[in-house]
Amino acid sequence: MAFVVKKISSQEYEQLGIDTWEPWENTTHKAPWELEETETFYVLEGEVNITVDDETYNVTKDMVVSLPKGLVCMWDIPTFLKKVYKLNFELD
């Protein structure tokens, strides 16, 4: 599975069943993260910068991200992040 970041439409939101995913929020935070299991999340509010290798992805509202198990990345929340997530779920 690959690392995926993309903006999605309201139709894709409904097809993925995102309104049933688990909520999570945090304020300013910066730390390395190694994923113990696959996680897909959708940003409701705020933003997060995810650095994988030497590339940084700015993830904002209405974007979905799929992170593969074993991925090592830097997680940087500049102000606030409210997301919903689902473990062991991959985007098509």
Short mmCIF file of C-alpha atoms in Angstrom, two decimals:
data_model
loop_
_atom_site.label_atom_id
_atom_site.label_comp_id
_atom_site.label_asym_id
_atom_site.label_seq_id
_atom_site.Cartn_x
_atom_site.Cartn_y
_atom_site.Cartn_z
CA MET A 1 0.00 0.00 0.00
CA ALA A 2 1.19 3.48 -0.82
CA PHE A 3 1.00 6.75 1.07
CA VAL A 4 -1.98 8.64 -0.41
CA VAL A 5 -3.05 12.29 0.05
CA LYS A 6 -5.97 13.74 -1.92
CA LYS A 7 -8.93 16.11 -1.76
CA ILE A 8 -12.26 14.32 -2.13
CA SER A 9 -15.77 15.27 -3.18
CA SER A 10 -18.89 15.00 -1.02
CA GLN A 11 -19.89 11.97 -3.11
CA GLU A 12 -16.59 10.20 -2.31
CA TYR A 13 -17.04 11.19 1.36
CA GLU A 14 -20.40 9.37 1.40
CA GLN A 15 -19.08 6.35 -0.53
CA LEU A 16 -16.26 5.91 2.01
CA GLY A 17 -18.67 6.15 4.96
CA ILE A 18 -16.48 8.80 6.61
CA ASP A 19 -19.29 9.99 8.90
CA THR A 20 -18.95 6.66 10.78
CA TRP A 21 -15.20 6.98 11.46
CA GLU A 22 -13.67 7.68 14.90
CA PRO A 23 -13.08 11.35 15.87
CA TRP A 24 -9.69 12.67 17.03
CA GLU A 25 -8.40 16.19 17.68
CA ASN A 26 -5.26 17.83 19.00
CA THR A 27 -3.64 21.24 19.28
CA THR A 28 -0.07 22.22 18.38
CA HIS A 29 2.01 19.06 18.32
CA LYS A 30 5.15 17.88 16.55
CA ALA A 31 6.56 14.36 16.82
CA PRO A 32 7.86 11.43 14.81
CA TRP A 33 5.31 8.68 14.20
CA GLU A 34 5.67 5.06 13.11
CA LEU A 35 2.38 3.47 12.14
CA GLU A 36 1.64 0.19 13.87
CA GLU A 37 -1.29 -0.42 11.54
CA THR A 38 -2.74 1.07 8.37
CA GLU A 39 -4.68 4.28 9.05
CA THR A 40 -6.86 6.36 6.76
CA PHE A 41 -8.07 9.75 7.99
CA TYR A 42 -10.11 12.72 6.81
CA VAL A 43 -9.53 16.32 7.96
CA LEU A 44 -12.64 18.12 9.26
CA GLU A 45 -10.86 21.26 10.53
CA GLY A 46 -7.32 22.64 10.76
CA GLU A 47 -4.24 21.18 9.14
CA VAL A 48 -1.31 18.85 9.60
CA ASN A 49 2.05 18.69 7.83
CA ILE A 50 3.28 15.14 7.28
CA THR A 51 6.89 14.66 6.24
CA VAL A 52 7.77 11.37 4.59
CA ASP A 53 11.45 10.99 3.67
CA ASP A 54 12.31 14.50 2.39
CA GLU A 55 8.85 15.49 1.17
CA THR A 56 6.28 17.41 3.26
CA TYR A 57 2.56 17.19 2.54
CA ASN A 58 0.24 19.93 3.82
CA VAL A 59 -3.07 18.25 4.61
CA THR A 60 -6.10 20.53 5.10
CA LYS A 61 -9.90 20.41 5.30
CA ASP A 62 -11.68 17.98 2.95
CA MET A 63 -8.53 15.94 2.32
CA VAL A 64 -8.18 12.23 2.96
CA VAL A 65 -4.87 10.52 3.77
CA SER A 66 -4.00 6.85 3.77
CA LEU A 67 -0.91 5.84 5.75
CA PRO A 68 0.50 2.33 5.32
CA LYS A 69 1.51 0.13 8.26
CA GLY A 70 5.20 0.59 9.08
CA LEU A 71 5.41 4.12 7.62
CA VAL A 72 7.77 6.41 9.55
CA CYS A 73 6.90 10.10 9.24
CA MET A 74 7.06 13.44 11.06
CA TRP A 75 3.68 14.69 12.26
CA ASP A 76 3.41 18.48 12.67
CA ILE A 77 0.15 20.18 13.71
CA PRO A 78 0.80 23.95 13.50
CA THR A 79 -2.34 25.14 15.33
CA PHE A 80 -5.26 22.69 15.56
CA LEU A 81 -6.42 19.49 13.88
CA LYS A 82 -9.79 17.76 13.98
CA LYS A 83 -9.96 14.54 12.00
CA VAL A 84 -11.85 11.28 11.79
CA TYR A 85 -9.99 8.06 11.14
CA LYS A 86 -10.38 4.37 10.42
CA LEU A 87 -7.73 1.74 11.16
CA ASN A 88 -6.87 -1.11 8.80
CA PHE A 89 -8.68 0.61 5.95
CA GLU A 90 -7.13 1.38 2.56
CA LEU A 91 -8.26 3.72 -0.20
CA ASP A 92 -8.94 2.12 -3.58
#
